[in-house]
Tab-separated table of C-alpha atoms and ligand atoms in Angstrom:
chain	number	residue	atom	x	y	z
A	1	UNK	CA	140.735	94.723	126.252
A	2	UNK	CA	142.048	92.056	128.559
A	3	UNK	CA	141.250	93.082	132.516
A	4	UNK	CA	143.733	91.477	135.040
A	5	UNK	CA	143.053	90.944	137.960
A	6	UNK	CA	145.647	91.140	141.489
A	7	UNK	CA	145.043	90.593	144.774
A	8	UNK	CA	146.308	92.492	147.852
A	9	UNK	CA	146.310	91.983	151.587
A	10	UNK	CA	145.243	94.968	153.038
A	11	UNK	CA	146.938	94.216	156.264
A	12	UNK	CA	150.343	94.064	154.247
A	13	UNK	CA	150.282	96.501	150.962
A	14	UNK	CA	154.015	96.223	149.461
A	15	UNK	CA	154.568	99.126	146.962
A	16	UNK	CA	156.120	96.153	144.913
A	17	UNK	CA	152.630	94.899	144.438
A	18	UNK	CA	151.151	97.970	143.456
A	19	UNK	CA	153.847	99.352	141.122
A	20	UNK	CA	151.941	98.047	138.326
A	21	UNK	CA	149.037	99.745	138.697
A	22	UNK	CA	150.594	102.913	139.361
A	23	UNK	CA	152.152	102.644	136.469
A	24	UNK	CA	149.098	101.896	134.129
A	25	UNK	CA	147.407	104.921	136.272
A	26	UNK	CA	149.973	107.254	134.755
A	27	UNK	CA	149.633	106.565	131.840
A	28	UNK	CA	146.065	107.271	131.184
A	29	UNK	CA	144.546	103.893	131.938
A	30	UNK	CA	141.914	102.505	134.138
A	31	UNK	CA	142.503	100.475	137.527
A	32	UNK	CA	139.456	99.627	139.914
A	33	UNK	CA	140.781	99.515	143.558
A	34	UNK	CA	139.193	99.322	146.714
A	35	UNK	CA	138.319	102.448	149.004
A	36	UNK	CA	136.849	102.268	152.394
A	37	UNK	CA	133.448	103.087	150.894
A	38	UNK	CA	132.950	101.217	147.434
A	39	UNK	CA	135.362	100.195	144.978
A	40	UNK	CA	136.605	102.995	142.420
A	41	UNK	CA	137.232	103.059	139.048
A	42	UNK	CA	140.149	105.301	138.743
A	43	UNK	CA	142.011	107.453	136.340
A	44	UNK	CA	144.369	110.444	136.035
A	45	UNK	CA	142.061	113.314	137.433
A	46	UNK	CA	144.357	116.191	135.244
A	47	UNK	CA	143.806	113.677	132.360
A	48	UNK	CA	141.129	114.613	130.115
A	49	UNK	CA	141.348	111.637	128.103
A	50	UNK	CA	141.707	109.852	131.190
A	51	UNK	CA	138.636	110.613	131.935
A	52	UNK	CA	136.499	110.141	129.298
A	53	UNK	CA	137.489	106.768	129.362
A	54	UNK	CA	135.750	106.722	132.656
A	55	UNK	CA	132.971	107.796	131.414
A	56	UNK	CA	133.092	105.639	128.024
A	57	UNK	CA	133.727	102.170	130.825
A	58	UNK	CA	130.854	102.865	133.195
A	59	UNK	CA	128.346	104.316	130.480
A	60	UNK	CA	128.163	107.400	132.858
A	61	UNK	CA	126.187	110.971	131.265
A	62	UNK	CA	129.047	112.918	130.589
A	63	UNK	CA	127.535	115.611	132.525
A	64	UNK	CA	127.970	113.765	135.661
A	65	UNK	CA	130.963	115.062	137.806
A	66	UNK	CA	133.293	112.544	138.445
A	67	UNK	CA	135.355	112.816	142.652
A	68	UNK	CA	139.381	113.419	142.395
A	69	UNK	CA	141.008	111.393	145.022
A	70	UNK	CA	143.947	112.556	146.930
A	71	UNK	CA	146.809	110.888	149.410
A	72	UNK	CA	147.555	113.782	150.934
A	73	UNK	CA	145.641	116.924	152.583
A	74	UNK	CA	148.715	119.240	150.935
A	75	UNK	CA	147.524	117.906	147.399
A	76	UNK	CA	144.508	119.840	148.066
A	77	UNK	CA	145.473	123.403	147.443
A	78	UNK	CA	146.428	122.706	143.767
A	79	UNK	CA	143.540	121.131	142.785
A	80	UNK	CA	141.065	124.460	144.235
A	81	UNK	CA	141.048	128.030	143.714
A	82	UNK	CA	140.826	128.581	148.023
A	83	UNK	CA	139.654	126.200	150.606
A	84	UNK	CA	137.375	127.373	153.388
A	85	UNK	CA	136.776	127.714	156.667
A	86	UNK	CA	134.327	125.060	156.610
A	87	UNK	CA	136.467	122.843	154.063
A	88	UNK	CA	139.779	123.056	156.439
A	89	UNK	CA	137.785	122.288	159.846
A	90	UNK	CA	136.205	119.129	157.819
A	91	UNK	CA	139.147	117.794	156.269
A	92	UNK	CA	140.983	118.320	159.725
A	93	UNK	CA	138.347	116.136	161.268
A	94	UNK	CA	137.575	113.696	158.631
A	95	UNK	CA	140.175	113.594	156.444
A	96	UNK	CA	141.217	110.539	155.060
A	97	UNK	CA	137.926	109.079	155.807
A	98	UNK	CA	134.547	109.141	153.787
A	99	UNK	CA	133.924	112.376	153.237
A	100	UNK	CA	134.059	114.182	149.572
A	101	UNK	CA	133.972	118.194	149.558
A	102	UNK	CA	133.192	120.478	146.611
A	103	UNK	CA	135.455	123.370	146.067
A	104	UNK	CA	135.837	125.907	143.416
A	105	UNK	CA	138.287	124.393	141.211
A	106	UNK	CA	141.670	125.705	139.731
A	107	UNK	CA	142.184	125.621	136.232
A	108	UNK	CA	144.682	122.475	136.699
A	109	UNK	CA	141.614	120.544	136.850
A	110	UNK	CA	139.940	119.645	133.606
A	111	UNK	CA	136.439	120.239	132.921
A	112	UNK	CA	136.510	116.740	131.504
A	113	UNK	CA	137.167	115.716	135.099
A	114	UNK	CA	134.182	118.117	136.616
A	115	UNK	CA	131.622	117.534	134.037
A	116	UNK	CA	131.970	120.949	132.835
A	117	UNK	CA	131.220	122.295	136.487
A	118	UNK	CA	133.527	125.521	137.654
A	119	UNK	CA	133.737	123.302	140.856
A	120	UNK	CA	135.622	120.033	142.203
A	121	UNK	CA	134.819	117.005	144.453
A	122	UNK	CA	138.041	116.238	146.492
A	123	UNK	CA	138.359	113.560	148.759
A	124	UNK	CA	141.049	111.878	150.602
A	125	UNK	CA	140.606	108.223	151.501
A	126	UNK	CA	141.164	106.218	154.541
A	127	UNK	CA	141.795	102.824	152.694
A	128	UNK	CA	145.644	101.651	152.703
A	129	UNK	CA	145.710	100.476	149.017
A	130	UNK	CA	143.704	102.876	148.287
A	131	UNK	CA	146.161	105.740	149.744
A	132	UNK	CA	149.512	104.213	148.587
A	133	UNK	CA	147.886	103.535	145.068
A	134	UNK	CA	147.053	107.434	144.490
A	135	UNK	CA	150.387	108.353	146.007
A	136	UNK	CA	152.193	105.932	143.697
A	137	UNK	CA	150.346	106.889	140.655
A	138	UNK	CA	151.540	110.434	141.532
A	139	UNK	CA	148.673	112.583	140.553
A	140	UNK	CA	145.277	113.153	141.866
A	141	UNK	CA	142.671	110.193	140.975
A	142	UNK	CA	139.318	110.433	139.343
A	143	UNK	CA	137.486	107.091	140.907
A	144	UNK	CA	133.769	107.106	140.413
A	145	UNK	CA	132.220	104.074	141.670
A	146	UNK	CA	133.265	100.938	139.334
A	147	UNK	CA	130.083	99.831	138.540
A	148	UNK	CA	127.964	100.430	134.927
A	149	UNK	CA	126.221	103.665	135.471
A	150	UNK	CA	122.598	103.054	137.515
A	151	UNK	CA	123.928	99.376	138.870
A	152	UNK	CA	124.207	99.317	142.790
A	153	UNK	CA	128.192	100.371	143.720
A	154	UNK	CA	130.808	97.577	144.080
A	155	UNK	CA	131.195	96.704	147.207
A	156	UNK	CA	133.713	93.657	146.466
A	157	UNK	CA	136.406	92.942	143.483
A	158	UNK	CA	133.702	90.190	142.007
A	159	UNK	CA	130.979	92.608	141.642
A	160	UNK	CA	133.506	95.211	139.873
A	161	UNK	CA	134.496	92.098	137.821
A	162	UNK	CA	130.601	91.304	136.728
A	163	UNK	CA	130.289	95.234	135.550
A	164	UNK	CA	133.978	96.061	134.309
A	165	UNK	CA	134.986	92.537	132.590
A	166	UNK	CA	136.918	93.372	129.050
A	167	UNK	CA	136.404	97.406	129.616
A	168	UNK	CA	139.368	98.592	131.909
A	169	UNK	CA	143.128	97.491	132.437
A	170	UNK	CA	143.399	96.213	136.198
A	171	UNK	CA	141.063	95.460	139.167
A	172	UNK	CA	143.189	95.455	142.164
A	173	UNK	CA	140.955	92.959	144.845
A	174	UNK	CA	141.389	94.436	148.172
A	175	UNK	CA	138.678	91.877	149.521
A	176	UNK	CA	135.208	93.112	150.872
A	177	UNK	CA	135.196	97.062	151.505
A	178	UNK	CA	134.423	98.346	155.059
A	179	UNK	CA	131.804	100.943	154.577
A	180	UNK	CA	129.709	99.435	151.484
A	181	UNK	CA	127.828	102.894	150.670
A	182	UNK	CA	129.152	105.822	149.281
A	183	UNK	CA	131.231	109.024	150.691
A	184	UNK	CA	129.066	111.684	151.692
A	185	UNK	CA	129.181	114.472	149.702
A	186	UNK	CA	129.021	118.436	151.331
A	187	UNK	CA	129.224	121.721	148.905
A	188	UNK	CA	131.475	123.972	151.131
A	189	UNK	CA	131.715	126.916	148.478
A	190	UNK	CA	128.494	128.719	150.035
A	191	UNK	CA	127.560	130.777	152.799
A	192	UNK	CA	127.046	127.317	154.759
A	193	UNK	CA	128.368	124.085	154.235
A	194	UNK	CA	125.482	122.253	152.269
A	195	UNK	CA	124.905	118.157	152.540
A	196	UNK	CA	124.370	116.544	149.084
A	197	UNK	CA	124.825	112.993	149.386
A	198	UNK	CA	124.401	111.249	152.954
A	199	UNK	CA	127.585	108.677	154.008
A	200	UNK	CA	129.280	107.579	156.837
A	201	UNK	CA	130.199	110.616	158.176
A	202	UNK	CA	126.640	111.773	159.113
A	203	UNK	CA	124.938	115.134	159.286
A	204	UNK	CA	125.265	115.054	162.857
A	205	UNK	CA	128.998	114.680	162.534
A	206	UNK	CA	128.761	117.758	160.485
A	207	UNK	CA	126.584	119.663	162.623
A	208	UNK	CA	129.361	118.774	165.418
A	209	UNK	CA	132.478	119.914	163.367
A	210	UNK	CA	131.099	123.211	161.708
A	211	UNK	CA	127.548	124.305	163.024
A	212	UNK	CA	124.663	124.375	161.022
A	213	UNK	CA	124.993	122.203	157.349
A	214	UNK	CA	122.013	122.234	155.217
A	215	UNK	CA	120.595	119.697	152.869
A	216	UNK	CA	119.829	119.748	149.386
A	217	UNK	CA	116.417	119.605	148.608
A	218	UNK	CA	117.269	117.080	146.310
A	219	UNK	CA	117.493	114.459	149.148
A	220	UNK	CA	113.943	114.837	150.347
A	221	UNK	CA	111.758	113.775	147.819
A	222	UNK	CA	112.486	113.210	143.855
A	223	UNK	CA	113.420	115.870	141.795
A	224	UNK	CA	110.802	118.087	140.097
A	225	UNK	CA	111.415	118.394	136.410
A	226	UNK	CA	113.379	121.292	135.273
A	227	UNK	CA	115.162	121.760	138.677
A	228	UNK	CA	119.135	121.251	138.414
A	229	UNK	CA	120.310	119.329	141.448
A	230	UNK	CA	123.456	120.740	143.182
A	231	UNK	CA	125.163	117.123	142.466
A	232	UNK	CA	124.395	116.425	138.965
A	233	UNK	CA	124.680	112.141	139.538
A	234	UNK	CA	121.658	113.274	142.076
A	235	UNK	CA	119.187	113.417	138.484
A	236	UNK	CA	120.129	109.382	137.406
A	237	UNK	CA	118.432	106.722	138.776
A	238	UNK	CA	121.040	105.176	141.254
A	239	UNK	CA	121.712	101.848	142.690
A	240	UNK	CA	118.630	100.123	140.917
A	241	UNK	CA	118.394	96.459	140.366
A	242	UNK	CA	116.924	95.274	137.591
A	243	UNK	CA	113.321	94.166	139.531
A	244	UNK	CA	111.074	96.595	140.621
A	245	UNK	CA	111.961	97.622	144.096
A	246	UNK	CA	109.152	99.074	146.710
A	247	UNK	CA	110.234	100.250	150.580
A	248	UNK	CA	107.134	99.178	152.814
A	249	UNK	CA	107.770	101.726	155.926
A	250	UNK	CA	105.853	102.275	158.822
A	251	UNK	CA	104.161	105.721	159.586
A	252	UNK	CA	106.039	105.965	162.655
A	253	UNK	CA	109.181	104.551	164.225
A	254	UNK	CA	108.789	102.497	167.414
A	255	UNK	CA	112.683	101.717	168.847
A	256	UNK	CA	113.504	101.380	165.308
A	257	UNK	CA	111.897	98.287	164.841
A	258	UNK	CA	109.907	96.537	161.592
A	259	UNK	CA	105.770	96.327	162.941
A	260	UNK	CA	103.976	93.386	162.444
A	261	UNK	CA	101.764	95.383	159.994
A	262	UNK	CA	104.876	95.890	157.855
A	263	UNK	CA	105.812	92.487	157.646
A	264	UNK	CA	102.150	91.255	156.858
A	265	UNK	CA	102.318	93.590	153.713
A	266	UNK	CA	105.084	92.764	152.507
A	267	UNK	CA	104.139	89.018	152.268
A	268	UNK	CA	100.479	90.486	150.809
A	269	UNK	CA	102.279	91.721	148.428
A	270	UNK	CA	104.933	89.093	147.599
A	271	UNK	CA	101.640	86.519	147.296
A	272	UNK	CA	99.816	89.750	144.868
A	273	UNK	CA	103.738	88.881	142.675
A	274	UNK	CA	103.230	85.396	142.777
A	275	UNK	CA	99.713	85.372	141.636
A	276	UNK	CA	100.313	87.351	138.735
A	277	UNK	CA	103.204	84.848	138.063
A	278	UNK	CA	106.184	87.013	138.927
A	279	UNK	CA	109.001	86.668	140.547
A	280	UNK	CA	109.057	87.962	144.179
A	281	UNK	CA	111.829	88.839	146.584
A	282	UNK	CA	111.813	90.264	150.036
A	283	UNK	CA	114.546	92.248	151.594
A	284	UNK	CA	114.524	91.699	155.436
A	285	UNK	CA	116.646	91.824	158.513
A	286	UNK	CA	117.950	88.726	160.942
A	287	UNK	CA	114.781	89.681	163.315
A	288	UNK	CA	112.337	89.499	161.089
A	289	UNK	CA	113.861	86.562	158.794
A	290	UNK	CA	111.760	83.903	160.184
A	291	UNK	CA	108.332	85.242	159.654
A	292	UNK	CA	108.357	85.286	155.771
A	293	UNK	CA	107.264	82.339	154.066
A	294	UNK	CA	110.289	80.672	152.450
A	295	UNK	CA	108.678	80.172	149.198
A	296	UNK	CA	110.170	83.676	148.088
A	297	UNK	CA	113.365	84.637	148.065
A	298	UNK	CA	114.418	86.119	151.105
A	299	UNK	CA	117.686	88.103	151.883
A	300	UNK	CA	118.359	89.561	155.363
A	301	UNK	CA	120.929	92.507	155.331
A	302	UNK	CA	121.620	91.147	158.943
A	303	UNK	CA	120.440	92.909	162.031
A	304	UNK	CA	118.704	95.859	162.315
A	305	UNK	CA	120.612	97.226	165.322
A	306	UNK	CA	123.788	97.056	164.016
A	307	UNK	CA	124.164	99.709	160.708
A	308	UNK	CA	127.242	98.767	159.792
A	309	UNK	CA	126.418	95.505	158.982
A	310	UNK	CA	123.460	96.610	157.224
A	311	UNK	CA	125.170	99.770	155.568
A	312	UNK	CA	127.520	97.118	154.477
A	313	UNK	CA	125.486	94.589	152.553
A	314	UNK	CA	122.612	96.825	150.976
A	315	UNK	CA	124.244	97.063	147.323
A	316	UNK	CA	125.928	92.913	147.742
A	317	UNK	CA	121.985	92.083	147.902
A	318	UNK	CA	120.590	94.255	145.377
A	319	UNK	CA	123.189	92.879	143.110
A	320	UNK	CA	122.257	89.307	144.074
A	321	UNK	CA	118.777	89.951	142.959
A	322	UNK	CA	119.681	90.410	139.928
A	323	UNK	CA	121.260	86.902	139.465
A	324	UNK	CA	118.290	85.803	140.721
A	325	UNK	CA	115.406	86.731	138.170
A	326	UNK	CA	113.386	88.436	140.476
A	327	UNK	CA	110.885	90.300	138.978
A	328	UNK	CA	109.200	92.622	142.283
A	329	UNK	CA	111.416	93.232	145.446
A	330	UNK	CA	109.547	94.468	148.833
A	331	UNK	CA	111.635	95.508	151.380
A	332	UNK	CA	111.768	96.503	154.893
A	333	UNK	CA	112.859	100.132	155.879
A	334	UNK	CA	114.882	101.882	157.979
A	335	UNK	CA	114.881	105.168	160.887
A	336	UNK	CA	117.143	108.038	159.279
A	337	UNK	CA	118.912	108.308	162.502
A	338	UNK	CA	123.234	108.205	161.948
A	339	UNK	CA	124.189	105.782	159.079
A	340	UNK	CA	120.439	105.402	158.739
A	341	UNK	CA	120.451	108.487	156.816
A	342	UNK	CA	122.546	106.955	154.408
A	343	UNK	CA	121.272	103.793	154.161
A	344	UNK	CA	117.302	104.995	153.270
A	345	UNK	CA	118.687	107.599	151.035
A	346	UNK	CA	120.269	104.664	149.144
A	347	UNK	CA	117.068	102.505	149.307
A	348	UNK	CA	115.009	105.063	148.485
A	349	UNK	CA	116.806	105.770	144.763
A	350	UNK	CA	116.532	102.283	144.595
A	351	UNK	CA	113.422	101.779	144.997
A	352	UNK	CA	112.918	105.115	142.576
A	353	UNK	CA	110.728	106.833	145.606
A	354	UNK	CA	108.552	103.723	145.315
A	355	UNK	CA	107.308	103.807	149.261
A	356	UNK	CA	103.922	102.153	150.518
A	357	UNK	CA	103.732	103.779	153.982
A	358	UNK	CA	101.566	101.460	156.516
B	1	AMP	P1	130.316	108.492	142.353
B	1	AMP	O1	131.758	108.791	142.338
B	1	AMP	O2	129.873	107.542	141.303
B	1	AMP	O3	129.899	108.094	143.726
B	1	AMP	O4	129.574	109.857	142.045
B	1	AMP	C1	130.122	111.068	142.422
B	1	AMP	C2	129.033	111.990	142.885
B	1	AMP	O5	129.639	113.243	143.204
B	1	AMP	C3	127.970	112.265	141.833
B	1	AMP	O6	126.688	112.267	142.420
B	1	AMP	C4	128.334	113.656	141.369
B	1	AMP	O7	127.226	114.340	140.867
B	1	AMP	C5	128.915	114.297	142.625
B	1	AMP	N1	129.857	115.376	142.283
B	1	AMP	C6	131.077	115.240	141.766
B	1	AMP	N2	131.625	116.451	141.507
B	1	AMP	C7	130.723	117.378	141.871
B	1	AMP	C8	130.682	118.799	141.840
B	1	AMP	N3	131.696	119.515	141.376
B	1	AMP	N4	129.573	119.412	142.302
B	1	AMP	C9	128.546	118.691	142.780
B	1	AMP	N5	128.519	117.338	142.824
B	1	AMP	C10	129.586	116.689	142.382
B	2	MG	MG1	128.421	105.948	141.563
């Protein structure tokens, strides 16, 4: 299969320009376009061929539910047996934005599209092309992230490109995304609204909107065997580059900032690499950029105060290391605090629970 590729200006999305992809969306084919979050790889959601062609493109378990994308809040009700208390005061507060909610699911949507589940993620995105795309295509939109299943998300049209080359109809390049990590993910068919994946709207947001959320056990620690996690991608390893990743964390947090005891580690063990003739790279921040010797290769994810900008370039650097031959990556960690949460649960699957607290 030939993938084309089209550019649009985010500040300027003409239907004309997206007509096309619309129009290979209704039919049952695949277009990657740009959310606010990561890039998607989307499909008809009501499609069940559709979707398995999803699933063939990334590689992804078949068991692994896959989020329907809507353009409009009143596009909800068709796709879910009821929605909530919880559900309607979230998607009145975050809604578009990056937040994805699991509902019960009417019988319009395919288990195909659910992984076999009797529930639904929904989610309604903030991006423009992403919006107008979904509304254009005229039904909801299955868009996992468009990367081969286990790579770190797409977080621009080149890295969807690297992954998706010869295996889907369209990439639409939006540019860089805004977000760079995943929706957050909260089950609101329970008593209480439950957090499963961490995003940019944080468990404090939550907290503010609907009271007390509570958080899948999942997200502490890695799963023990035999225990099904409430979000079935939760089970895969996520977001791993192809080195072997360790966090190197301090016991304690000080201002949020990286000890010196951290950093000497790190290049301990970056020398321990090199000795035993590997590869070694070392994931750092603008603060601390200067104090690693330059003989490995060193990436900052820019400064530590600013979360965004880290949130934002976590899964661009992960990717790069895998251009890059490294064999052992060390990195600095983060405080949980706001996007923090996100951004260690991210490094943490990475990194496959591989911490060396100091
Ligand atoms: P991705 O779109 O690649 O970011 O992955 C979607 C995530 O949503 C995966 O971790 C899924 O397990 C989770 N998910 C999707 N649908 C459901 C559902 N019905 N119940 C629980 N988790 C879900
Ligand atoms: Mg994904």
């Amino acid at each position: 299969m030939k993938t084309r590729m089209v550019s649009i200006d985010r500040a300027a999305v003409k239907d004309s320009d997206l007509a096309e992809p619309a129009a290979i969306l209704g039919r049952g084919g695949l277009v990657a376009f740009p959310t606010e979050t990561v890039y998607g790889l989307g499909a008809n959601a009501l499609d069940e061929q559709a979707a398995a062609r999803i699933y063939a493109a990334k590689g992804r378990p078949s068991d692994n539910p896959l989020i329907a994308h809507i353009a409009n809040k009143a596009d909800l009700g068709k796709l879910v047996k009821e929605i909530p208390e919880a559900g309607q005061k979230l998607m009145d507060a975050y809604w578009p934005g990056p937040l994805t909610m699991i509902f019960r699911k009417s019988s319009l949507v395919p288990y195909a599209t659910t992984g076999g589940l009797n529930t639904v993620a929904v989610r309604m995105p903030g991006d423009a092309i992403a919006l107008r795309l979904i509304e254009l295509a005229g039904v909801p939109i299955a868009a996992p992230s468009a990367n081969t299943s286990g790579r770190p998300s797409p977080t621009a049209a080149a890295h969807v490109f690297q992954d998706m080359d010869g295996r889907i109809d369209m990439i639409v390049d939006g540019g860089p995304v805004g977000i760079g990590l995943e929706s957050t993910i909260v089950d609101v068919t329970g008593e209480r609204p439950m957090l499963l994946r961490p995003g940019a709207v944080t468990v404090e947001m939550l907290r503010e909107t609907v009271g007390p959320v509570e958080i899948d056990p999942a997200l502490t620690g890695p799963l023990q065997k035999d225990v099904k996690p409430k979000a079935p991608g939760m089970k895969y390893r996520h977001y791993a580059p192809k080195a072997d990743l360790t966090l190197v964390e301090d016991q304690e947090w000080k201002d949020g900032a990286v000890s010196a005891k951290v950093i000497e580690t790190i290049k301990a063990l970056a020398l321990e690499s090199a000795k035993r003739g590997r590869r070694a790279g070392i994931i750092c921040t603008d603060e601390t950029r200067q104090q690693y010797p330059q003989e490995f290769v060193i990436r900052s994810l820019g400064q530590r105060a600013r979360q965004e900008t880290i949130a934002r370039s976590l899964f661009g650097v992960l990717r790069e290391f895998d251009s890059l031959d490294v064999d052992d990556i060390y990195s600095e960690s983060f405080p949980g605090d706001d996007l923090g949460g996100a951004i260690i649960n991210r490094l943490t699957k990475a990194a496959g629970y591989h911490i060396r607290k100091v």
